[in-house]
Amino acid sequence: MKTNGKGFKVLAFCLILLMAVGLFGTTAFAIASNGTGTITVSGVEDGVTVSAYRLMDVKVNENGQPQEPVYTWVDAAASWVRTNYSAYIGTGTDNSVQAAFSTASAENIAAFYDALAAAIKTTNNPLNIPVAGTCTGSGSIASLTMGNYLILIENGMKVYRPSAVNLVPEWKDTEWVMSDAEVTVKSSEPTITKTVNGKKADNASIGDTVSFVIETDVPQFPASAPAKNYAVSDILPAGLTLTGSIKVSGVTGAESDPLTEGDGNDYTQGSARPNSGGNSTFTLTFDYARISIYEKIRIEYTATLNGNAVLGETGNVNNAYLDYSNNPYTQTSWESKSDSATIYTYGMDISKVDKDDHDTFLAGAEFELYATEEETADKTNAIAFVMLSEGVYCKAAASDTSTTTTLQVGAKDSLTGKLTIKGLSEGTWYLKEITAPDGYNLLASPVKVTIEDKDGEALDGKVSGAAANATGEAVALVTLTVENDDGFQLPVTGGMGTILFTAVGILLMGAAVILLIFAVRKNRKQS
């Protein structure tokens, strides 16, 4: 709560007025009973309505002199004050502001204005104190008569606390002057942040588990406000599956406490957002009275990338929402904040071709994929895949049952010689040919493939080495061409003539050996 000066020193103010009367006579410095002033309000969002409610009158007599009691509660407020804070008002029909109000602690004054604001704004039999003036956003409310004013603001992104300000005359040199007043309102604007593996974006292979953290600010609602709604929702995309339990903590500085789920505890868990009514993966609705002691709420959980993961710039976006009462005096008034974190995944687009003619695509080849070169030699830990269609494979998740480690290139029409592998993270992979196309040689060593996001640390779902004209999910596929040689290959140093002479020489040597064997047998028989 913001006030003009240090609280409402009513008795001190009255004393100053009376001293001024005694010293300077009765006319030169008379106070105009209908004098007006301006209250300037700052710290308010654009477009939000600021309302001023007059709670007290400043009394002057017909000569423009202060009259005891100087401060009185306006009639519209007096009955409520007498019922709820009787020490602050006179008895019977005496509406004068009592010394107990001017000497009350800051905490008690704040509680008083919180309760009065709730009485004015409640939808159930509201206290009928008229609005004396308004402005929009930070601005000025002019033509206000003398008195004490309550400033209320609602329906912004921020949660505003009630503020109070005095609009009273001040003695300047030889006369009383109606001074304008200023007030800077107090507010809190809760925020929400979401990260995956400690970052705004990361990458993963299908089947990998990633960690998400949501942090939200706990707003400061007015103590007597009836609407202190506060809920956090999370919506996982189709490509992510929630795993394990959700950990919830209340955080203040470096300290945190675990929060407990269940009716009568810190929060309850459901599956519908309270503001929009839309479905969520989970919604945590908090008991504000139990969490108001904390600065933040932290929510931690893990999820697994599954076979529905999206490749490309869109990525797999995980959205979190904070829904809260922006007008704490109305149960149906909500505001929302959101944040997201994204997981990207990548793949390979392979063309199997004749070494001497890249327009000849080769069917019949089979591959295995490994994470390390050592595994290709040992033929251990070949990665499992799910076949999506001819020549198209997606890395298997743990829940997949029909899997294979053999990747067959396409053999039909435009798919001939084509192999697409999806659901891989950044890093180095090793593609080992286990079956060569008919009439071709098996590759002597595995093909090393490096997947790297084009934007480096920033990550945008596009890989270095994608096709130049790639769009959609193709921007996430590293393109490579794998060549095969046909026939047996021998080391040669000349052209076809050399090969022919070599072949003839081998035949002549074979014939000579046969003739030698016959000659030896013939000699043995004759002897």
Coordinates of C-alpha atoms in Angstrom, one line a residue:
M1 CA 0.0 0.0 0.0
K2 CA 1.2 3.5 -0.9
T3 CA 0.3 6.6 1.1
N4 CA 1.1 10.3 1.0
G5 CA 3.7 10.8 3.8
K6 CA 4.1 8.4 6.7
G7 CA 0.6 7.1 7.3
F8 CA -2.4 9.0 8.3
K9 CA -1.3 11.3 11.1
V10 CA -4.7 12.8 11.6
L11 CA -4.2 14.4 14.9
A12 CA -0.9 16.0 13.9
F13 CA -2.5 17.4 10.8
C14 CA -5.4 18.8 12.8
L15 CA -2.9 20.4 15.1
I16 CA -1.1 22.1 12.3
L17 CA -4.4 23.5 10.9
L18 CA -5.4 24.8 14.3
M19 CA -2.0 26.4 14.9
A20 CA -2.3 28.1 11.6
V21 CA -5.7 29.5 12.5
G22 CA -4.5 30.9 15.7
L23 CA -1.4 32.6 14.2
F24 CA -2.8 34.1 11.0
G25 CA -6.4 35.1 11.5
T26 CA -9.4 33.9 9.6
T27 CA -9.4 35.2 6.0
A28 CA -6.1 35.5 4.3
F29 CA -5.5 31.8 4.1
A30 CA -9.1 30.4 4.0
I31 CA -9.5 26.9 2.5
A32 CA -12.1 26.6 -0.2
S33 CA -14.5 23.9 0.8
N34 CA -15.0 23.0 -2.8
G35 CA -11.3 23.1 -3.7
T36 CA -10.1 20.3 -6.0
G37 CA -6.8 18.6 -6.8
T38 CA -5.2 16.0 -9.0
I39 CA -3.9 12.5 -8.1
T40 CA -1.2 11.2 -10.4
V41 CA -0.8 7.4 -10.5
S42 CA 2.3 5.7 -11.8
G43 CA 3.4 2.1 -12.2
V44 CA 0.3 1.0 -14.2
E45 CA 0.2 -0.9 -17.5
D46 CA -1.2 0.8 -20.6
G47 CA -4.9 0.3 -21.2
V48 CA -5.8 -0.7 -17.6
T49 CA -8.5 1.3 -15.8
V50 CA -7.5 3.1 -12.5
S51 CA -10.4 4.0 -10.2
A52 CA -10.3 6.4 -7.2
Y53 CA -12.8 6.0 -4.3
R54 CA -13.1 8.8 -1.8
L55 CA -13.2 7.4 1.8
M56 CA -12.8 10.5 4.0
D57 CA -13.8 14.2 3.9
V58 CA -11.7 17.1 5.1
K59 CA -14.1 19.4 7.0
V60 CA -13.9 23.2 6.9
N61 CA -16.4 25.8 8.3
E62 CA -18.2 28.5 6.4
N63 CA -15.2 30.8 6.8
G64 CA -12.9 28.2 5.1
Q65 CA -11.2 27.3 8.4
P66 CA -10.5 23.7 9.5
Q67 CA -13.3 22.3 11.7
E68 CA -13.0 19.6 14.3
P69 CA -13.1 16.7 13.5
V70 CA -11.0 17.5 10.5
Y71 CA -11.2 14.0 9.0
T72 CA -14.5 12.1 8.8
W73 CA -15.5 8.9 7.0
V74 CA -17.8 9.4 4.1
D75 CA -21.3 8.0 4.8
A76 CA -20.9 5.2 2.3
A77 CA -17.8 3.9 4.1
A78 CA -18.8 4.7 7.7
S79 CA -21.1 1.8 8.3
W80 CA -18.6 -0.7 7.0
V81 CA -15.8 0.8 9.1
R82 CA -18.0 0.8 12.2
T83 CA -18.9 -2.9 11.7
N84 CA -15.4 -4.2 10.9
Y85 CA -13.0 -1.7 12.4
S86 CA -14.9 0.1 15.2
A87 CA -11.7 1.5 16.7
Y88 CA -11.2 3.6 13.6
I89 CA -14.5 5.5 13.8
G90 CA -16.5 7.4 16.4
T91 CA -19.6 6.0 18.1
G92 CA -23.2 6.5 17.2
T93 CA -23.5 9.0 14.4
D94 CA -20.0 10.3 14.9
N95 CA -18.1 9.4 11.7
S96 CA -14.9 11.0 12.7
V97 CA -11.6 9.2 12.0
Q98 CA -10.1 8.2 15.4
A99 CA -6.5 8.3 16.6
A100 CA -6.4 4.5 16.5
F101 CA -6.3 4.8 12.7
S102 CA -3.6 7.4 12.5
T103 CA -1.3 5.5 14.9
A104 CA -2.0 2.0 13.5
S105 CA 1.0 0.0 12.1
A106 CA 1.7 -0.2 8.4
E107 CA 0.7 -3.8 8.4
N108 CA -2.7 -3.1 10.0
I109 CA -3.3 -0.2 7.7
A110 CA -2.5 -2.4 4.7
A111 CA -4.9 -5.1 6.0
F112 CA -7.6 -2.4 6.4
Y113 CA -7.4 -1.2 2.9
D114 CA -7.2 -4.8 1.5
A115 CA -10.4 -5.7 3.4
L116 CA -12.1 -2.5 2.3
A117 CA -11.1 -3.1 -1.4
A118 CA -12.6 -6.6 -1.2
A119 CA -15.8 -5.2 0.2
I120 CA -16.1 -2.7 -2.6
K121 CA -15.3 -5.1 -5.4
T122 CA -17.1 -8.2 -4.2
T123 CA -20.0 -9.4 -6.4
N124 CA -22.0 -10.4 -3.4
N125 CA -23.6 -7.3 -1.9
P126 CA -20.8 -4.9 -2.6
L127 CA -20.1 -1.8 -0.5
N128 CA -21.6 1.0 -2.5
I129 CA -18.9 3.7 -2.5
P130 CA -19.0 5.6 -5.8
V131 CA -16.0 6.0 -8.1
A132 CA -14.8 9.6 -7.8
G133 CA -12.7 9.5 -10.9
T134 CA -10.7 7.3 -13.3
C135 CA -7.7 7.3 -15.7
T136 CA -6.3 4.7 -18.1
G137 CA -2.9 3.4 -17.4
S138 CA -0.4 5.6 -15.6
G139 CA -1.9 9.0 -15.6
S140 CA -3.8 11.7 -13.7
I141 CA -7.3 11.8 -12.1
A142 CA -8.3 15.5 -11.9
S143 CA -11.0 17.6 -10.2
L144 CA -11.0 15.5 -7.0
T145 CA -12.3 17.2 -3.8
M146 CA -10.2 17.1 -0.6
G147 CA -10.0 13.8 1.2
N148 CA -8.5 10.3 1.5
Y149 CA -8.7 8.1 -1.6
L150 CA -8.4 4.4 -2.3
I151 CA -6.9 3.5 -5.7
L152 CA -7.9 0.2 -7.2
I153 CA -6.7 -1.3 -10.5
E154 CA -7.9 -4.5 -12.1
N155 CA -7.8 -6.7 -15.2
G156 CA -4.1 -6.1 -16.2
M157 CA -1.4 -8.6 -16.6
K158 CA -0.1 -7.6 -13.2
V159 CA -1.8 -8.2 -9.8
Y160 CA -2.2 -4.7 -8.2
R161 CA -2.4 -4.1 -4.5
P162 CA -4.8 -1.4 -3.2
S163 CA -3.1 2.0 -2.7
A164 CA -4.2 4.9 -0.6
V165 CA -3.4 8.6 -1.0
N166 CA -4.3 11.9 0.8
L167 CA -5.4 14.9 -1.2
V168 CA -5.2 17.8 1.4
P169 CA -4.2 21.4 1.4
E170 CA -0.7 22.6 2.4
W171 CA 0.4 25.9 3.9
K172 CA 2.7 27.8 1.6
D173 CA 4.0 31.2 2.6
T174 CA 0.8 33.2 3.3
E175 CA -2.0 30.9 2.1
W176 CA -3.3 27.4 2.0
V177 CA -2.8 25.7 -1.4
M178 CA -4.6 22.6 -2.6
S179 CA -1.6 20.3 -3.4
D180 CA -1.8 17.6 -6.0
A181 CA -0.8 14.1 -4.8
E182 CA 1.2 11.3 -6.4
V183 CA 1.1 7.5 -5.8
T184 CA 3.2 4.7 -7.2
V185 CA 1.1 1.5 -7.0
K186 CA 2.6 -1.8 -5.9
S187 CA 2.1 -4.8 -8.1
S188 CA 3.4 -8.2 -9.0
E189 CA 3.5 -9.7 -12.4
P190 CA 4.1 -13.5 -12.3
T191 CA 6.2 -15.0 -15.1
I192 CA 6.7 -18.5 -16.3
T193 CA 9.9 -20.1 -17.8
K194 CA 10.4 -23.5 -19.3
T195 CA 13.6 -25.3 -20.2
V196 CA 14.6 -28.8 -21.6
N197 CA 17.9 -30.2 -20.4
G198 CA 18.6 -26.7 -19.0
K199 CA 18.1 -25.0 -22.4
K200 CA 15.3 -23.5 -24.4
A201 CA 15.9 -26.0 -27.2
D202 CA 17.8 -29.3 -27.4
N203 CA 17.9 -32.4 -29.6
A204 CA 17.4 -36.1 -29.0
S205 CA 17.0 -39.5 -30.7
I206 CA 13.7 -41.3 -30.5
G207 CA 13.7 -43.3 -27.3
D208 CA 15.8 -40.8 -25.4
T209 CA 14.6 -39.3 -22.1
V210 CA 14.8 -35.5 -21.7
S211 CA 14.3 -33.4 -18.6
F212 CA 11.9 -30.4 -18.4
V213 CA 11.8 -27.7 -15.7
I214 CA 9.0 -25.1 -15.3
E215 CA 9.4 -22.2 -12.9
T216 CA 6.7 -19.7 -12.1
D217 CA 6.6 -16.6 -9.8
V218 CA 4.2 -16.6 -6.9
P219 CA 2.2 -13.3 -7.1
Q220 CA 1.3 -11.2 -4.1
F221 CA -2.4 -11.1 -3.8
P222 CA -4.1 -8.7 -1.5
A223 CA -4.7 -10.4 1.9
S224 CA -8.5 -10.1 1.9
A225 CA -9.0 -10.7 -1.9
P226 CA -11.4 -13.6 -2.5
A227 CA -9.9 -14.7 -5.8
K228 CA -6.4 -16.1 -5.4
N229 CA -6.5 -18.7 -8.2
Y230 CA -3.1 -20.0 -9.4
A231 CA -2.6 -23.0 -11.7
V232 CA 0.2 -24.4 -13.9
S233 CA -0.6 -26.6 -16.9
D234 CA 1.7 -28.5 -19.3
I235 CA 0.8 -29.7 -22.8
L236 CA 3.2 -32.3 -24.3
P237 CA 3.2 -32.6 -28.1
A238 CA 2.4 -36.0 -29.7
G239 CA 6.1 -36.7 -30.1
L240 CA 6.8 -36.7 -26.3
T241 CA 5.5 -39.1 -23.7
L242 CA 5.4 -38.2 -20.0
T243 CA 7.5 -40.6 -17.9
G244 CA 7.8 -41.1 -14.2
S245 CA 6.4 -38.7 -11.6
I246 CA 6.2 -35.0 -11.3
K247 CA 8.3 -33.2 -8.7
V248 CA 6.9 -30.0 -7.3
S249 CA 8.8 -27.6 -5.0
G250 CA 8.3 -24.2 -3.4
V251 CA 11.4 -22.0 -3.9
T252 CA 12.8 -19.0 -2.0
G253 CA 16.3 -17.9 -2.9
A254 CA 18.5 -20.9 -2.9
E255 CA 16.2 -22.9 -0.6
S256 CA 13.4 -25.2 -1.7
D257 CA 10.8 -27.4 -0.1
P258 CA 9.0 -30.3 -1.6
L259 CA 5.2 -29.7 -2.1
T260 CA 2.6 -32.3 -1.5
E261 CA -0.3 -33.3 -3.8
G262 CA -3.8 -34.0 -2.6
D263 CA -6.9 -32.4 -1.2
G264 CA -6.0 -30.2 1.8
N265 CA -2.4 -30.2 0.7
D266 CA -0.3 -27.8 -1.4
Y267 CA -1.8 -28.7 -4.8
T268 CA -4.1 -31.0 -6.7
Q269 CA -3.5 -32.6 -10.1
G270 CA -5.9 -32.7 -13.0
S271 CA -6.0 -32.6 -16.8
A272 CA -8.0 -29.4 -17.7
R273 CA -6.8 -25.8 -17.7
P274 CA -9.0 -23.7 -15.4
N275 CA -9.0 -20.6 -17.6
S276 CA -9.6 -22.1 -21.1
G277 CA -11.1 -25.4 -20.1
G278 CA -8.9 -27.1 -22.7
N279 CA -7.2 -30.4 -22.0
S280 CA -3.7 -30.6 -20.7
T281 CA -1.1 -33.4 -20.1
F282 CA -1.4 -32.2 -16.5
T283 CA -2.7 -29.2 -14.6
L284 CA -1.5 -28.4 -11.0
T285 CA -3.9 -26.2 -9.1
F286 CA -2.3 -24.7 -6.0
D287 CA -3.7 -23.6 -2.6
Y288 CA -2.4 -20.0 -2.5
A289 CA -2.6 -19.8 1.2
R290 CA 0.0 -22.6 1.4
I291 CA 2.4 -21.5 -1.3
S292 CA 2.3 -17.7 -0.7
I293 CA 5.4 -18.0 1.5
Y294 CA 7.5 -18.9 -1.5
E295 CA 8.9 -16.7 -4.3
K296 CA 8.6 -19.4 -7.0
I297 CA 7.2 -22.7 -7.8
R298 CA 9.4 -25.3 -9.6
I299 CA 8.0 -28.3 -11.5
E300 CA 10.3 -31.0 -12.8
Y301 CA 9.5 -34.1 -14.9
T302 CA 10.9 -36.2 -17.7
A303 CA 9.5 -37.3 -21.1
T304 CA 10.6 -39.7 -23.8
L305 CA 10.8 -38.8 -27.5
N306 CA 8.6 -41.2 -29.4
G307 CA 7.9 -42.3 -32.9
N308 CA 5.4 -39.4 -33.5
A309 CA 8.3 -36.9 -33.2
V310 CA 8.3 -34.2 -35.9
L311 CA 11.4 -33.4 -38.0
G312 CA 12.2 -30.0 -39.2
E313 CA 12.0 -26.4 -38.1
T314 CA 8.8 -26.8 -36.2
G315 CA 10.3 -29.3 -33.8
N316 CA 8.5 -30.8 -30.9
V317 CA 7.3 -27.9 -28.9
N318 CA 6.3 -28.4 -25.3
N319 CA 4.1 -25.6 -23.9
A320 CA 3.5 -24.6 -20.3
Y321 CA 0.9 -22.2 -19.0
L322 CA 0.4 -20.2 -15.9
D323 CA -3.2 -19.2 -15.2
Y324 CA -3.9 -16.8 -12.4
S325 CA -6.4 -14.3 -11.0
N326 CA -5.4 -10.9 -12.4
N327 CA -8.4 -9.3 -10.7
P328 CA -8.2 -10.8 -7.2
Y329 CA -11.7 -9.6 -6.4
T330 CA -13.5 -11.5 -9.1
Q331 CA -13.4 -15.3 -9.4
T332 CA -14.0 -15.3 -13.1
S333 CA -11.2 -13.0 -14.0
W334 CA -8.1 -14.8 -15.3
E335 CA -4.9 -14.0 -17.1
S336 CA -2.5 -16.4 -18.7
K337 CA 1.3 -16.5 -19.3
S338 CA 3.0 -19.2 -21.3
D339 CA 6.5 -20.4 -22.3
S340 CA 7.8 -23.3 -24.2
A341 CA 10.8 -25.5 -24.8
T342 CA 11.6 -27.5 -28.0
I343 CA 13.1 -30.8 -28.8
Y344 CA 14.5 -31.4 -32.4
T345 CA 15.4 -34.7 -34.0
Y346 CA 17.1 -35.4 -37.3
G347 CA 17.9 -38.2 -39.8
M348 CA 19.5 -39.3 -43.1
D349 CA 18.5 -39.3 -46.7
I350 CA 20.6 -42.0 -48.5
S351 CA 20.9 -42.7 -52.2
K352 CA 22.5 -46.1 -53.2
V353 CA 24.0 -45.7 -56.7
D354 CA 26.4 -47.3 -59.1
K355 CA 29.9 -45.8 -58.7
D356 CA 30.3 -45.1 -62.4
D357 CA 26.8 -43.9 -63.0
H358 CA 25.0 -42.0 -60.3
D359 CA 21.8 -42.1 -62.3
T360 CA 21.7 -45.8 -61.7
F361 CA 20.0 -46.4 -58.3
L362 CA 20.6 -49.8 -56.8
A363 CA 18.1 -52.0 -55.0
G364 CA 18.9 -54.9 -52.8
A365 CA 21.3 -53.3 -50.4
E366 CA 20.9 -53.7 -46.6
F367 CA 22.5 -51.7 -43.8
E368 CA 22.8 -51.6 -40.1
L369 CA 23.4 -48.4 -38.1
Y370 CA 25.7 -48.1 -35.1
A371 CA 26.6 -45.4 -32.6
T372 CA 30.3 -46.1 -32.6
E373 CA 32.9 -47.5 -35.1
E374 CA 34.0 -50.2 -32.6
E375 CA 30.4 -51.6 -32.6
T376 CA 30.5 -52.0 -36.4
A377 CA 33.5 -54.2 -36.1
D378 CA 32.1 -56.3 -33.3
K379 CA 28.6 -56.3 -34.9
T380 CA 27.1 -55.5 -31.4
N381 CA 24.4 -53.0 -30.5
A382 CA 23.0 -52.4 -33.9
I383 CA 20.3 -49.8 -33.5
A384 CA 16.7 -51.0 -33.7
F385 CA 14.2 -49.3 -36.1
V386 CA 10.5 -49.4 -37.0
M387 CA 9.8 -49.7 -40.7
L388 CA 7.3 -46.9 -41.7
S389 CA 7.1 -47.7 -45.4
E390 CA 9.4 -49.1 -48.1
G391 CA 12.9 -47.7 -47.6
V392 CA 11.7 -45.5 -44.7
Y393 CA 12.7 -46.3 -41.0
C394 CA 12.2 -44.5 -37.7
K395 CA 14.4 -45.2 -34.7
A396 CA 12.5 -47.5 -32.3
A397 CA 11.4 -46.5 -28.8
A398 CA 11.5 -48.9 -25.9
S399 CA 7.7 -49.5 -26.2
D400 CA 7.9 -50.6 -29.8
T401 CA 7.5 -54.3 -30.3
S402 CA 7.9 -54.9 -34.1
T403 CA 11.4 -53.7 -34.7
T404 CA 14.4 -54.6 -37.0
T405 CA 18.1 -53.7 -37.1
T406 CA 18.2 -54.4 -40.9
L407 CA 17.6 -51.3 -43.1
Q408 CA 16.6 -52.2 -46.7
V409 CA 16.9 -49.7 -49.4
G410 CA 13.8 -49.2 -51.6
A411 CA 13.3 -51.4 -54.6
K412 CA 10.2 -50.1 -56.3
D413 CA 9.8 -47.3 -58.8
S414 CA 11.0 -43.9 -57.5
L415 CA 12.0 -45.6 -54.2
T416 CA 14.6 -47.7 -55.8
G417 CA 18.0 -47.2 -54.1
K418 CA 16.5 -44.8 -51.5
L419 CA 16.8 -45.2 -47.8
T420 CA 15.5 -42.7 -45.2
I421 CA 16.3 -42.9 -41.5
K422 CA 14.5 -40.7 -39.0
G423 CA 14.7 -39.9 -35.3
L424 CA 18.4 -39.4 -34.7
S425 CA 20.1 -36.9 -32.5
E426 CA 23.1 -34.7 -33.4
G427 CA 26.4 -36.7 -33.4
T428 CA 28.4 -39.2 -35.4
W429 CA 26.8 -42.4 -36.7
Y430 CA 28.2 -45.4 -38.6
L431 CA 26.2 -47.0 -41.5
K432 CA 27.4 -50.5 -42.2
E433 CA 26.4 -52.3 -45.4
I434 CA 25.6 -56.0 -44.6
T435 CA 24.2 -56.9 -48.0
A436 CA 25.4 -55.5 -51.3
P437 CA 23.1 -55.1 -54.4
D438 CA 23.3 -58.1 -56.7
G439 CA 26.4 -58.0 -58.8
Y440 CA 28.1 -55.4 -56.7
N441 CA 30.8 -55.5 -54.0
L442 CA 30.1 -55.1 -50.3
L443 CA 31.5 -51.9 -48.9
A444 CA 34.8 -52.5 -47.3
S445 CA 34.2 -50.2 -44.3
P446 CA 31.3 -48.4 -42.7
V447 CA 30.1 -45.0 -43.8
K448 CA 30.7 -42.3 -41.2
V449 CA 27.8 -39.8 -41.1
T450 CA 27.8 -36.6 -38.9
I451 CA 24.6 -34.9 -38.0
E452 CA 25.0 -31.3 -36.9
D453 CA 22.3 -28.6 -36.6
K454 CA 23.0 -25.8 -39.0
D455 CA 22.6 -23.1 -36.3
G456 CA 24.9 -24.7 -33.8
E457 CA 24.0 -24.0 -30.2
A458 CA 20.9 -22.1 -31.2
L459 CA 19.2 -25.1 -32.8
D460 CA 16.5 -24.6 -35.5
G461 CA 15.9 -28.1 -36.7
K462 CA 17.9 -27.7 -39.9
V463 CA 21.0 -29.8 -40.5
S464 CA 24.2 -29.0 -42.3
G465 CA 24.3 -31.1 -45.4
A466 CA 20.6 -31.1 -46.2
A467 CA 19.5 -30.7 -49.8
A468 CA 19.8 -27.2 -51.1
N469 CA 16.1 -26.9 -51.9
A470 CA 14.9 -28.9 -48.9
T471 CA 11.6 -27.9 -47.2
G472 CA 9.5 -29.4 -44.4
E473 CA 11.1 -32.4 -42.6
A474 CA 13.8 -32.7 -45.4
V475 CA 15.7 -29.8 -43.8
A476 CA 16.5 -32.2 -40.9
L477 CA 17.9 -34.9 -43.2
V478 CA 21.6 -35.2 -44.0
T479 CA 21.8 -36.2 -47.6
L480 CA 24.5 -38.7 -48.7
T481 CA 25.3 -40.8 -51.7
V482 CA 26.7 -44.4 -51.2
E483 CA 28.5 -45.9 -54.2
N484 CA 29.0 -49.6 -55.1
D485 CA 31.5 -51.2 -57.5
D486 CA 30.3 -54.0 -59.7
G487 CA 32.3 -57.3 -60.3
F488 CA 35.6 -58.6 -58.8
Q489 CA 38.3 -55.9 -58.6
L490 CA 42.0 -56.7 -59.0
P491 CA 44.9 -54.2 -58.8
V492 CA 45.9 -53.3 -62.4
T493 CA 48.6 -51.0 -63.8
G494 CA 47.6 -50.9 -67.5
G495 CA 44.5 -50.9 -69.7
M496 CA 42.4 -53.7 -71.1
G497 CA 45.4 -55.0 -73.2
T498 CA 47.4 -55.7 -70.1
I499 CA 44.4 -57.5 -68.5
L500 CA 44.0 -59.6 -71.7
F501 CA 47.7 -60.6 -71.9
T502 CA 47.5 -61.5 -68.2
A503 CA 44.5 -63.7 -68.7
V504 CA 46.2 -65.5 -71.8
G505 CA 49.4 -66.0 -69.7
I506 CA 47.4 -67.7 -67.0
L507 CA 45.8 -70.0 -69.5
L508 CA 49.1 -70.9 -71.1
M509 CA 50.6 -71.6 -67.7
G510 CA 47.7 -73.9 -66.9
A511 CA 48.1 -75.8 -70.2
A512 CA 51.8 -76.3 -69.6
V513 CA 51.2 -77.8 -66.2
I514 CA 48.7 -80.3 -67.7
L515 CA 51.1 -81.3 -70.5
L516 CA 53.9 -81.8 -67.9
I517 CA 51.7 -84.1 -65.8
F518 CA 50.8 -86.3 -68.9
A519 CA 54.5 -86.4 -69.9
V520 CA 55.5 -87.7 -66.4
R521 CA 52.8 -90.4 -66.4
K522 CA 53.9 -91.6 -69.9
N523 CA 57.5 -91.9 -68.9
R524 CA 56.5 -94.0 -65.8
K525 CA 54.5 -96.4 -67.9
Q526 CA 57.4 -96.9 -70.4
S527 CA 59.9 -97.6 -67.7

